[in-house]
Short mmCIF file of N, CA and C in Angstrom, two decimals:
data_model
loop_
_atom_site.label_atom_id
_atom_site.label_comp_id
_atom_site.label_asym_id
_atom_site.label_seq_id
_atom_site.Cartn_x
_atom_site.Cartn_y
_atom_site.Cartn_z
N MET T 1 35.62 21.77 13.25
CA MET T 1 35.30 20.47 13.82
C MET T 1 34.20 20.62 14.86
N ASN T 2 33.32 19.66 14.87
CA ASN T 2 32.24 19.63 15.84
C ASN T 2 32.76 18.91 17.09
N ALA T 3 33.20 19.69 18.09
CA ALA T 3 33.78 19.10 19.30
C ALA T 3 32.78 18.22 20.03
N SER T 4 31.50 18.57 19.98
CA SER T 4 30.52 17.77 20.70
C SER T 4 30.38 16.37 20.10
N ALA T 5 30.47 16.23 18.79
CA ALA T 5 30.38 14.90 18.17
C ALA T 5 31.58 14.05 18.60
N TRP T 6 32.78 14.63 18.60
CA TRP T 6 33.97 13.88 19.03
C TRP T 6 33.86 13.51 20.51
N ASP T 7 33.42 14.45 21.34
CA ASP T 7 33.27 14.18 22.77
C ASP T 7 32.24 13.06 23.00
N GLU T 8 31.12 13.14 22.30
CA GLU T 8 30.09 12.11 22.44
C GLU T 8 30.61 10.75 21.99
N PHE T 9 31.33 10.72 20.89
CA PHE T 9 31.93 9.48 20.38
C PHE T 9 32.86 8.88 21.42
N GLN T 10 33.70 9.71 22.02
CA GLN T 10 34.66 9.24 23.01
C GLN T 10 33.98 8.67 24.25
N GLN T 11 32.82 9.20 24.61
CA GLN T 11 32.16 8.79 25.85
C GLN T 11 31.28 7.55 25.69
N LEU T 12 30.87 7.25 24.47
CA LEU T 12 30.00 6.09 24.25
C LEU T 12 30.80 4.81 24.08
N LEU T 13 30.18 3.71 24.47
CA LEU T 13 30.73 2.39 24.22
C LEU T 13 30.90 2.21 22.72
N ALA T 14 31.99 1.56 22.29
CA ALA T 14 32.24 1.40 20.86
C ALA T 14 32.75 0.01 20.55
N CYS T 15 32.50 -0.44 19.32
CA CYS T 15 33.10 -1.67 18.81
C CYS T 15 34.52 -1.32 18.39
N GLU T 16 35.47 -2.09 18.84
CA GLU T 16 36.86 -1.90 18.43
C GLU T 16 37.39 -3.24 17.96
N GLY T 17 38.09 -3.21 16.84
CA GLY T 17 38.67 -4.44 16.34
C GLY T 17 39.00 -4.35 14.87
N ASP T 18 39.36 -5.50 14.33
CA ASP T 18 39.69 -5.60 12.91
C ASP T 18 38.44 -6.00 12.16
N TRP T 19 38.05 -5.19 11.17
CA TRP T 19 36.82 -5.40 10.43
C TRP T 19 37.11 -5.41 8.94
N LEU T 20 36.30 -6.14 8.20
CA LEU T 20 36.31 -6.03 6.75
C LEU T 20 35.62 -4.72 6.43
N ALA T 21 36.39 -3.72 6.05
CA ALA T 21 35.82 -2.40 5.84
C ALA T 21 36.41 -1.78 4.59
N GLU T 22 35.61 -0.97 3.94
CA GLU T 22 36.06 -0.25 2.76
C GLU T 22 35.35 1.09 2.72
N LEU T 23 35.93 2.01 2.00
CA LEU T 23 35.38 3.35 1.91
C LEU T 23 35.37 3.75 0.45
N GLU T 24 34.27 4.35 0.03
CA GLU T 24 34.21 4.86 -1.33
C GLU T 24 33.66 6.28 -1.30
N PRO T 25 34.08 7.11 -2.24
CA PRO T 25 33.61 8.50 -2.25
C PRO T 25 32.09 8.56 -2.39
N LEU T 26 31.50 9.56 -1.76
CA LEU T 26 30.07 9.76 -1.83
C LEU T 26 29.79 11.25 -1.69
N ALA T 27 29.03 11.79 -2.62
CA ALA T 27 28.69 13.21 -2.57
C ALA T 27 27.63 13.45 -1.51
N LEU T 28 27.88 14.44 -0.68
CA LEU T 28 26.92 14.84 0.34
C LEU T 28 26.44 16.24 0.03
N PRO T 29 25.25 16.60 0.40
CA PRO T 29 24.25 15.81 1.11
C PRO T 29 23.56 14.81 0.18
N LEU T 30 23.05 13.75 0.79
CA LEU T 30 22.33 12.72 0.04
C LEU T 30 20.91 13.20 -0.26
N ASP T 31 20.39 12.75 -1.41
CA ASP T 31 18.97 13.04 -1.64
C ASP T 31 18.15 12.10 -0.76
N GLU T 32 16.90 12.43 -0.54
CA GLU T 32 16.05 11.69 0.39
C GLU T 32 15.91 10.22 0.04
N ARG T 33 15.75 9.92 -1.24
CA ARG T 33 15.58 8.52 -1.68
C ARG T 33 16.82 7.70 -1.37
N MET T 34 17.99 8.27 -1.67
CA MET T 34 19.24 7.56 -1.42
C MET T 34 19.45 7.34 0.08
N ALA T 35 19.20 8.37 0.87
CA ALA T 35 19.35 8.26 2.33
C ALA T 35 18.39 7.21 2.88
N ALA T 36 17.15 7.19 2.39
CA ALA T 36 16.17 6.21 2.85
C ALA T 36 16.60 4.79 2.47
N GLY T 37 17.19 4.62 1.29
CA GLY T 37 17.67 3.30 0.86
C GLY T 37 18.78 2.78 1.76
N TYR T 38 19.75 3.65 2.09
CA TYR T 38 20.82 3.23 3.00
C TYR T 38 20.25 2.89 4.37
N ALA T 39 19.34 3.72 4.86
CA ALA T 39 18.74 3.47 6.17
C ALA T 39 18.02 2.12 6.19
N GLU T 40 17.26 1.85 5.15
CA GLU T 40 16.51 0.58 5.08
C GLU T 40 17.46 -0.62 5.05
N ARG T 41 18.50 -0.54 4.24
CA ARG T 41 19.46 -1.66 4.16
C ARG T 41 20.22 -1.84 5.48
N ASN T 42 20.57 -0.74 6.14
CA ASN T 42 21.28 -0.85 7.41
C ASN T 42 20.40 -1.44 8.50
N LEU T 43 19.13 -1.04 8.53
CA LEU T 43 18.22 -1.62 9.51
C LEU T 43 18.02 -3.12 9.24
N ALA T 44 17.97 -3.51 7.97
CA ALA T 44 17.85 -4.93 7.64
C ALA T 44 19.09 -5.70 8.09
N ALA T 45 20.27 -5.13 7.86
CA ALA T 45 21.51 -5.79 8.28
C ALA T 45 21.57 -5.93 9.80
N LEU T 46 21.19 -4.88 10.52
CA LEU T 46 21.18 -4.95 11.98
C LEU T 46 20.13 -5.94 12.47
N GLY T 47 18.99 -6.01 11.78
CA GLY T 47 17.96 -7.00 12.13
C GLY T 47 18.48 -8.41 11.94
N MET T 48 19.22 -8.64 10.86
CA MET T 48 19.81 -9.96 10.62
C MET T 48 20.79 -10.30 11.74
N LEU T 49 21.58 -9.34 12.17
CA LEU T 49 22.51 -9.59 13.28
C LEU T 49 21.78 -9.90 14.56
N ASP T 50 20.66 -9.21 14.81
CA ASP T 50 19.84 -9.50 15.99
C ASP T 50 19.38 -10.96 15.97
N VAL T 51 18.88 -11.40 14.82
CA VAL T 51 18.40 -12.77 14.69
C VAL T 51 19.53 -13.75 14.90
N LEU T 52 20.68 -13.49 14.30
CA LEU T 52 21.82 -14.40 14.46
C LEU T 52 22.29 -14.44 15.90
N ASP T 53 22.28 -13.32 16.60
CA ASP T 53 22.68 -13.31 18.01
C ASP T 53 21.71 -14.09 18.87
N GLU T 54 20.41 -13.96 18.60
CA GLU T 54 19.41 -14.72 19.36
C GLU T 54 19.61 -16.21 19.15
N ARG T 55 19.98 -16.58 17.93
CA ARG T 55 20.14 -18.00 17.61
C ARG T 55 21.40 -18.58 18.24
N ASN T 56 22.35 -17.74 18.63
CA ASN T 56 23.60 -18.24 19.19
C ASN T 56 23.55 -18.39 20.71
N ALA T 57 22.37 -18.37 21.30
CA ALA T 57 22.24 -18.52 22.74
C ALA T 57 22.73 -19.91 23.16
N GLU T 58 23.35 -19.96 24.30
CA GLU T 58 23.89 -21.22 24.81
C GLU T 58 22.76 -22.18 25.22
N VAL T 59 22.99 -23.46 24.99
CA VAL T 59 22.05 -24.51 25.39
C VAL T 59 22.80 -25.44 26.33
N SER T 60 22.24 -25.73 27.48
CA SER T 60 22.92 -26.61 28.43
C SER T 60 22.40 -28.04 28.27
N ASP T 61 23.16 -28.97 28.84
CA ASP T 61 22.77 -30.39 28.79
C ASP T 61 21.49 -30.65 29.58
N GLU T 62 21.13 -29.75 30.45
CA GLU T 62 19.96 -29.93 31.29
C GLU T 62 18.67 -29.50 30.58
N ASP T 63 18.81 -28.87 29.41
CA ASP T 63 17.62 -28.44 28.68
C ASP T 63 16.87 -29.66 28.15
N SER T 64 15.61 -29.47 27.86
CA SER T 64 14.76 -30.56 27.38
C SER T 64 15.27 -31.07 26.03
N PRO T 65 14.92 -32.30 25.67
CA PRO T 65 15.33 -32.83 24.37
C PRO T 65 14.85 -31.97 23.20
N LEU T 66 13.68 -31.37 23.33
CA LEU T 66 13.18 -30.51 22.27
C LEU T 66 14.09 -29.29 22.08
N VAL T 67 14.51 -28.68 23.19
CA VAL T 67 15.41 -27.53 23.12
C VAL T 67 16.74 -27.94 22.51
N GLN T 68 17.23 -29.12 22.88
CA GLN T 68 18.49 -29.61 22.31
C GLN T 68 18.35 -29.87 20.81
N ASP T 69 17.21 -30.44 20.40
CA ASP T 69 16.97 -30.66 18.96
C ASP T 69 16.92 -29.33 18.21
N LEU T 70 16.27 -28.35 18.80
CA LEU T 70 16.21 -27.03 18.17
C LEU T 70 17.61 -26.42 18.08
N ALA T 71 18.43 -26.62 19.08
CA ALA T 71 19.79 -26.10 19.05
C ALA T 71 20.60 -26.76 17.94
N ARG T 72 20.42 -28.07 17.73
CA ARG T 72 21.12 -28.76 16.64
C ARG T 72 20.66 -28.24 15.29
N MET T 73 19.34 -28.03 15.15
CA MET T 73 18.81 -27.47 13.91
C MET T 73 19.36 -26.06 13.69
N ASP T 74 19.43 -25.31 14.76
CA ASP T 74 19.98 -23.96 14.69
C ASP T 74 21.43 -23.99 14.20
N ALA T 75 22.21 -24.92 14.71
CA ALA T 75 23.62 -25.03 14.29
C ALA T 75 23.71 -25.34 12.80
N LYS T 76 22.81 -26.18 12.32
CA LYS T 76 22.81 -26.51 10.89
C LYS T 76 22.43 -25.29 10.05
N LEU T 77 21.45 -24.52 10.52
CA LEU T 77 21.06 -23.29 9.80
C LEU T 77 22.20 -22.27 9.81
N THR T 78 22.90 -22.18 10.92
CA THR T 78 24.05 -21.27 11.01
C THR T 78 25.12 -21.68 10.00
N ALA T 79 25.38 -22.97 9.91
CA ALA T 79 26.35 -23.45 8.93
C ALA T 79 25.90 -23.11 7.51
N LEU T 80 24.62 -23.27 7.23
CA LEU T 80 24.08 -22.93 5.92
C LEU T 80 24.25 -21.44 5.62
N ILE T 81 24.01 -20.61 6.60
CA ILE T 81 24.20 -19.16 6.42
C ILE T 81 25.65 -18.85 6.09
N HIS T 82 26.58 -19.50 6.77
CA HIS T 82 28.00 -19.28 6.48
C HIS T 82 28.36 -19.73 5.06
N ILE T 83 27.79 -20.82 4.63
CA ILE T 83 28.04 -21.29 3.26
C ILE T 83 27.50 -20.28 2.25
N ILE T 84 26.30 -19.79 2.48
CA ILE T 84 25.70 -18.80 1.57
C ILE T 84 26.53 -17.53 1.56
N ASN T 85 26.99 -17.09 2.73
CA ASN T 85 27.85 -15.90 2.79
C ASN T 85 29.10 -16.08 1.95
N ARG T 86 29.70 -17.25 2.00
CA ARG T 86 30.92 -17.50 1.21
C ARG T 86 30.63 -17.47 -0.28
N VAL T 87 29.45 -17.97 -0.68
CA VAL T 87 29.09 -17.96 -2.09
C VAL T 87 28.81 -16.52 -2.55
N LEU T 88 28.08 -15.76 -1.74
CA LEU T 88 27.73 -14.39 -2.11
C LEU T 88 28.92 -13.45 -2.05
N ILE T 89 29.81 -13.67 -1.11
CA ILE T 89 30.97 -12.80 -0.93
C ILE T 89 32.23 -13.68 -0.95
N PRO T 90 32.60 -14.24 -2.11
CA PRO T 90 33.71 -15.19 -2.16
C PRO T 90 35.07 -14.58 -1.81
N ASP T 91 35.24 -13.29 -2.03
CA ASP T 91 36.54 -12.68 -1.77
C ASP T 91 36.63 -12.07 -0.38
N ALA T 92 35.64 -12.30 0.47
CA ALA T 92 35.62 -11.68 1.80
C ALA T 92 36.86 -12.06 2.61
N LEU T 93 37.34 -13.29 2.44
CA LEU T 93 38.50 -13.72 3.22
C LEU T 93 39.80 -13.11 2.71
N THR T 94 39.82 -12.63 1.48
CA THR T 94 41.04 -12.04 0.93
C THR T 94 41.07 -10.52 1.05
N ARG T 95 39.96 -9.91 1.40
CA ARG T 95 39.92 -8.46 1.58
C ARG T 95 40.70 -8.07 2.82
N PRO T 96 41.29 -6.88 2.78
CA PRO T 96 42.04 -6.46 3.97
C PRO T 96 41.11 -6.10 5.12
N ARG T 97 41.57 -6.40 6.31
CA ARG T 97 40.86 -6.00 7.51
C ARG T 97 41.52 -4.73 8.01
N HIS T 98 40.71 -3.87 8.59
CA HIS T 98 41.21 -2.60 9.10
C HIS T 98 40.80 -2.46 10.56
N THR T 99 41.71 -1.95 11.36
CA THR T 99 41.42 -1.70 12.76
C THR T 99 40.65 -0.40 12.85
N LEU T 100 39.43 -0.49 13.32
CA LEU T 100 38.64 0.72 13.50
C LEU T 100 37.77 0.61 14.73
N ARG T 101 37.27 1.76 15.11
CA ARG T 101 36.41 1.87 16.28
C ARG T 101 35.16 2.61 15.83
N PHE T 102 33.98 2.07 16.15
CA PHE T 102 32.75 2.76 15.76
C PHE T 102 31.65 2.54 16.78
N ASN T 103 30.71 3.48 16.77
CA ASN T 103 29.51 3.39 17.60
C ASN T 103 28.40 4.13 16.87
N ALA T 104 27.35 4.50 17.57
CA ALA T 104 26.19 5.12 16.91
C ALA T 104 26.46 6.55 16.43
N VAL T 105 27.55 7.15 16.86
CA VAL T 105 27.88 8.52 16.46
C VAL T 105 28.72 8.55 15.20
N GLY T 106 29.72 7.66 15.12
CA GLY T 106 30.62 7.69 13.98
C GLY T 106 31.67 6.61 14.10
N ALA T 107 32.78 6.82 13.37
CA ALA T 107 33.85 5.83 13.32
C ALA T 107 35.20 6.53 13.29
N LEU T 108 36.16 5.91 13.94
CA LEU T 108 37.55 6.35 13.87
C LEU T 108 38.26 5.34 12.99
N VAL T 109 38.74 5.80 11.82
CA VAL T 109 39.31 4.88 10.84
C VAL T 109 40.81 5.13 10.67
N PRO T 110 41.54 4.10 10.25
CA PRO T 110 42.98 4.24 10.06
C PRO T 110 43.30 5.01 8.78
N PRO T 111 44.56 5.42 8.63
CA PRO T 111 44.96 6.16 7.42
C PRO T 111 44.62 5.44 6.12
N ALA T 112 44.67 4.11 6.12
CA ALA T 112 44.37 3.36 4.89
C ALA T 112 42.94 3.56 4.41
N LEU T 113 42.05 3.94 5.30
CA LEU T 113 40.65 4.17 4.93
C LEU T 113 40.29 5.65 4.85
N ALA T 114 41.26 6.52 5.07
CA ALA T 114 40.98 7.96 5.08
C ALA T 114 40.45 8.41 3.72
N PRO T 115 39.27 9.03 3.71
CA PRO T 115 38.72 9.50 2.44
C PRO T 115 39.44 10.76 1.95
N ALA T 116 39.50 10.90 0.64
CA ALA T 116 40.14 12.08 0.06
C ALA T 116 39.27 13.32 0.25
N GLY T 117 37.95 13.16 0.08
CA GLY T 117 37.03 14.29 0.21
C GLY T 117 36.41 14.36 1.58
N GLU T 118 35.34 15.11 1.66
CA GLU T 118 34.65 15.29 2.94
C GLU T 118 33.52 14.29 3.16
N GLY T 119 33.03 13.64 2.10
CA GLY T 119 31.94 12.67 2.23
C GLY T 119 32.36 11.33 1.67
N ALA T 120 31.79 10.27 2.24
CA ALA T 120 32.13 8.92 1.79
C ALA T 120 31.05 7.95 2.25
N LEU T 121 31.15 6.73 1.74
CA LEU T 121 30.30 5.63 2.19
C LEU T 121 31.21 4.62 2.86
N LEU T 122 31.01 4.40 4.16
CA LEU T 122 31.77 3.42 4.92
C LEU T 122 30.98 2.12 4.90
N ARG T 123 31.60 1.09 4.36
CA ARG T 123 30.95 -0.23 4.29
C ARG T 123 31.69 -1.14 5.25
N ILE T 124 30.97 -1.67 6.25
CA ILE T 124 31.56 -2.58 7.23
C ILE T 124 30.87 -3.93 7.08
N ARG T 125 31.65 -4.94 6.75
CA ARG T 125 31.12 -6.31 6.64
C ARG T 125 31.41 -7.03 7.95
N LEU T 126 30.35 -7.32 8.68
CA LEU T 126 30.49 -7.96 9.98
C LEU T 126 30.68 -9.46 9.79
N ASP T 127 31.51 -10.05 10.61
CA ASP T 127 31.86 -11.46 10.45
C ASP T 127 30.65 -12.38 10.51
N ALA T 128 29.66 -12.05 11.32
CA ALA T 128 28.48 -12.91 11.46
C ALA T 128 27.68 -13.00 10.18
N CYS T 129 27.73 -11.96 9.36
CA CYS T 129 26.93 -11.96 8.14
C CYS T 129 27.53 -10.97 7.12
N PRO T 130 28.64 -11.34 6.48
CA PRO T 130 29.31 -10.41 5.57
C PRO T 130 28.52 -10.06 4.32
N SER T 131 27.50 -10.84 3.99
CA SER T 131 26.72 -10.53 2.79
C SER T 131 25.71 -9.41 3.04
N PHE T 132 25.54 -8.98 4.30
CA PHE T 132 24.67 -7.85 4.64
C PHE T 132 25.51 -6.79 5.33
N PRO T 133 26.31 -6.02 4.58
CA PRO T 133 27.17 -5.03 5.22
C PRO T 133 26.38 -3.82 5.72
N LEU T 134 26.95 -3.16 6.69
CA LEU T 134 26.45 -1.84 7.07
C LEU T 134 27.01 -0.88 6.03
N GLU T 135 26.16 -0.05 5.45
CA GLU T 135 26.59 0.94 4.47
C GLU T 135 26.23 2.30 5.04
N LEU T 136 27.22 2.95 5.61
CA LEU T 136 26.98 4.15 6.39
C LEU T 136 27.55 5.39 5.70
N PRO T 137 26.68 6.29 5.23
CA PRO T 137 27.18 7.56 4.70
C PRO T 137 27.85 8.34 5.83
N VAL T 138 29.05 8.84 5.56
CA VAL T 138 29.83 9.53 6.59
C VAL T 138 30.36 10.87 6.09
N ARG T 139 30.64 11.72 7.05
CA ARG T 139 31.25 13.03 6.77
C ARG T 139 32.53 13.11 7.61
N VAL T 140 33.61 13.59 7.01
CA VAL T 140 34.85 13.78 7.75
C VAL T 140 34.63 14.88 8.78
N GLU T 141 34.88 14.53 10.02
CA GLU T 141 34.68 15.48 11.11
C GLU T 141 36.02 15.98 11.66
N ARG T 142 37.02 15.09 11.66
CA ARG T 142 38.32 15.47 12.23
C ARG T 142 39.41 14.59 11.63
N ARG T 143 40.51 15.22 11.24
CA ARG T 143 41.69 14.50 10.75
C ARG T 143 42.80 14.65 11.79
N PHE T 144 43.42 13.54 12.17
CA PHE T 144 44.47 13.56 13.17
C PHE T 144 45.83 13.56 12.50
N PRO T 145 46.86 14.08 13.20
CA PRO T 145 48.21 14.13 12.61
C PRO T 145 48.77 12.76 12.23
N ASP T 146 48.34 11.70 12.92
CA ASP T 146 48.84 10.35 12.60
C ASP T 146 48.13 9.71 11.40
N GLY T 147 47.19 10.44 10.77
CA GLY T 147 46.50 9.94 9.59
C GLY T 147 45.12 9.37 9.86
N ARG T 148 44.81 9.08 11.13
CA ARG T 148 43.47 8.57 11.44
C ARG T 148 42.45 9.67 11.19
N VAL T 149 41.21 9.24 10.91
CA VAL T 149 40.15 10.19 10.61
C VAL T 149 38.91 9.82 11.41
N PHE T 150 38.30 10.84 12.02
CA PHE T 150 37.03 10.64 12.71
C PHE T 150 35.92 11.02 11.75
N LEU T 151 35.01 10.07 11.51
CA LEU T 151 33.88 10.25 10.59
C LEU T 151 32.58 10.23 11.39
N THR T 152 31.67 11.14 11.08
CA THR T 152 30.35 11.09 11.71
C THR T 152 29.36 10.54 10.70
N PHE T 153 28.37 9.81 11.21
CA PHE T 153 27.35 9.23 10.34
C PHE T 153 26.36 10.29 9.92
N GLU T 154 26.03 10.29 8.65
CA GLU T 154 25.09 11.25 8.07
C GLU T 154 23.71 10.63 7.94
N ASN T 155 22.69 11.43 8.10
CA ASN T 155 21.31 11.05 7.79
C ASN T 155 20.88 9.74 8.44
N HIS T 156 21.25 9.50 9.68
CA HIS T 156 20.71 8.27 10.25
C HIS T 156 19.64 8.57 11.27
N SER T 157 18.67 7.69 11.27
CA SER T 157 17.47 7.85 12.09
C SER T 157 17.72 7.38 13.52
N ASP T 158 16.75 7.65 14.38
CA ASP T 158 16.81 7.16 15.75
C ASP T 158 16.84 5.63 15.77
N ALA T 159 16.07 5.00 14.88
CA ALA T 159 16.03 3.53 14.83
C ALA T 159 17.40 2.97 14.48
N LEU T 160 18.09 3.59 13.53
CA LEU T 160 19.42 3.11 13.16
C LEU T 160 20.40 3.34 14.31
N GLY T 161 20.30 4.50 14.96
CA GLY T 161 21.16 4.77 16.11
C GLY T 161 20.96 3.75 17.22
N GLU T 162 19.71 3.42 17.49
CA GLU T 162 19.40 2.43 18.53
C GLU T 162 19.90 1.05 18.12
N GLY T 163 19.75 0.69 16.85
CA GLY T 163 20.25 -0.59 16.36
C GLY T 163 21.76 -0.70 16.49
N LEU T 164 22.46 0.38 16.15
CA LEU T 164 23.92 0.39 16.30
C LEU T 164 24.31 0.29 17.77
N GLU T 165 23.58 0.98 18.65
CA GLU T 165 23.87 0.90 20.08
C GLU T 165 23.70 -0.52 20.60
N ARG T 166 22.62 -1.21 20.17
CA ARG T 166 22.40 -2.61 20.59
C ARG T 166 23.54 -3.49 20.11
N MET T 167 23.94 -3.31 18.84
CA MET T 167 25.01 -4.13 18.28
C MET T 167 26.31 -3.90 19.06
N VAL T 168 26.63 -2.64 19.35
CA VAL T 168 27.86 -2.31 20.09
C VAL T 168 27.80 -2.94 21.48
N PHE T 169 26.65 -2.85 22.14
CA PHE T 169 26.50 -3.43 23.48
C PHE T 169 26.73 -4.94 23.45
N ARG T 170 26.10 -5.62 22.48
CA ARG T 170 26.28 -7.08 22.38
C ARG T 170 27.73 -7.44 22.11
N HIS T 171 28.37 -6.68 21.24
CA HIS T 171 29.78 -6.92 20.92
C HIS T 171 30.62 -6.77 22.20
N HIS T 172 30.37 -5.71 22.95
CA HIS T 172 31.11 -5.47 24.18
C HIS T 172 30.86 -6.60 25.19
N ARG T 173 29.61 -7.01 25.33
CA ARG T 173 29.25 -8.08 26.26
C ARG T 173 29.98 -9.38 25.90
N ARG T 174 30.05 -9.70 24.60
CA ARG T 174 30.77 -10.90 24.18
C ARG T 174 32.25 -10.81 24.50
N ARG T 175 32.84 -9.65 24.28
CA ARG T 175 34.27 -9.47 24.56
C ARG T 175 34.55 -9.62 26.05
N VAL T 176 33.68 -9.08 26.89
CA VAL T 176 33.85 -9.20 28.34
C VAL T 176 33.74 -10.68 28.74
N ALA T 177 32.77 -11.39 28.17
CA ALA T 177 32.60 -12.81 28.48
C ALA T 177 33.82 -13.62 28.08
N VAL T 178 34.37 -13.34 26.91
CA VAL T 178 35.57 -14.06 26.45
C VAL T 178 36.74 -13.75 27.37
N THR T 179 36.88 -12.50 27.77
CA THR T 179 37.96 -12.11 28.68
C THR T 179 37.82 -12.83 30.01
N ARG T 180 36.61 -12.88 30.54
CA ARG T 180 36.39 -13.56 31.82
C ARG T 180 36.68 -15.05 31.70
N GLN T 181 36.29 -15.68 30.61
CA GLN T 181 36.54 -17.10 30.43
C GLN T 181 38.03 -17.38 30.34
N GLY T 182 38.77 -16.47 29.75
CA GLY T 182 40.20 -16.65 29.59
C GLY T 182 40.98 -16.47 30.88
N HIS T 183 40.44 -15.68 31.83
CA HIS T 183 41.13 -15.42 33.07
C HIS T 183 40.57 -16.18 34.26
N GLY T 184 39.56 -17.00 34.01
CA GLY T 184 38.97 -17.77 35.10
C GLY T 184 38.06 -16.92 35.97
N PRO T 185 37.52 -17.49 37.03
CA PRO T 185 36.60 -16.75 37.89
C PRO T 185 37.31 -15.63 38.64
N ALA T 186 36.58 -14.55 38.82
CA ALA T 186 37.13 -13.42 39.56
C ALA T 186 37.21 -13.74 41.05
N ALA T 187 38.23 -13.23 41.70
CA ALA T 187 38.41 -13.50 43.13
C ALA T 187 37.52 -12.64 43.97
#
């Protein structure tokens, strides 16, 4: 086991929650073309999430009428995206969700997602855009006695690592905001 990968994973901020996730066997190492294809698709998915997050910015009643009109148009486009996602991924609501934790280093997955071999493809469908899943080639790094498995991401570039870090940060920021709203102002 690579202790430094596990230590780094533990120290970094991570997304934790229930996700539409699946795992399929994948032979490692990947050839260059296959690795480049996954990297390109993952960067596109993260780019789509960036765009969706920018579009979800709050608009106050004090904003100009033009900004309010743009916000209404944005809401309609968001609804359209959700409709398209349902058409493209009709069974997304019936797929099982799995509790997992992931960041730019790797993922900690439950026993239900534990791969049989040492390599796999972890597919995470994010709620904001399930039709553009993250498809992350992974290697088993550590198996725990309770059945959980720590997977490290294979062949990912600095750009993908940075994109995952941004996504994790935004996810964390949203969770903190929801927690603060639920508990009222801090004393």
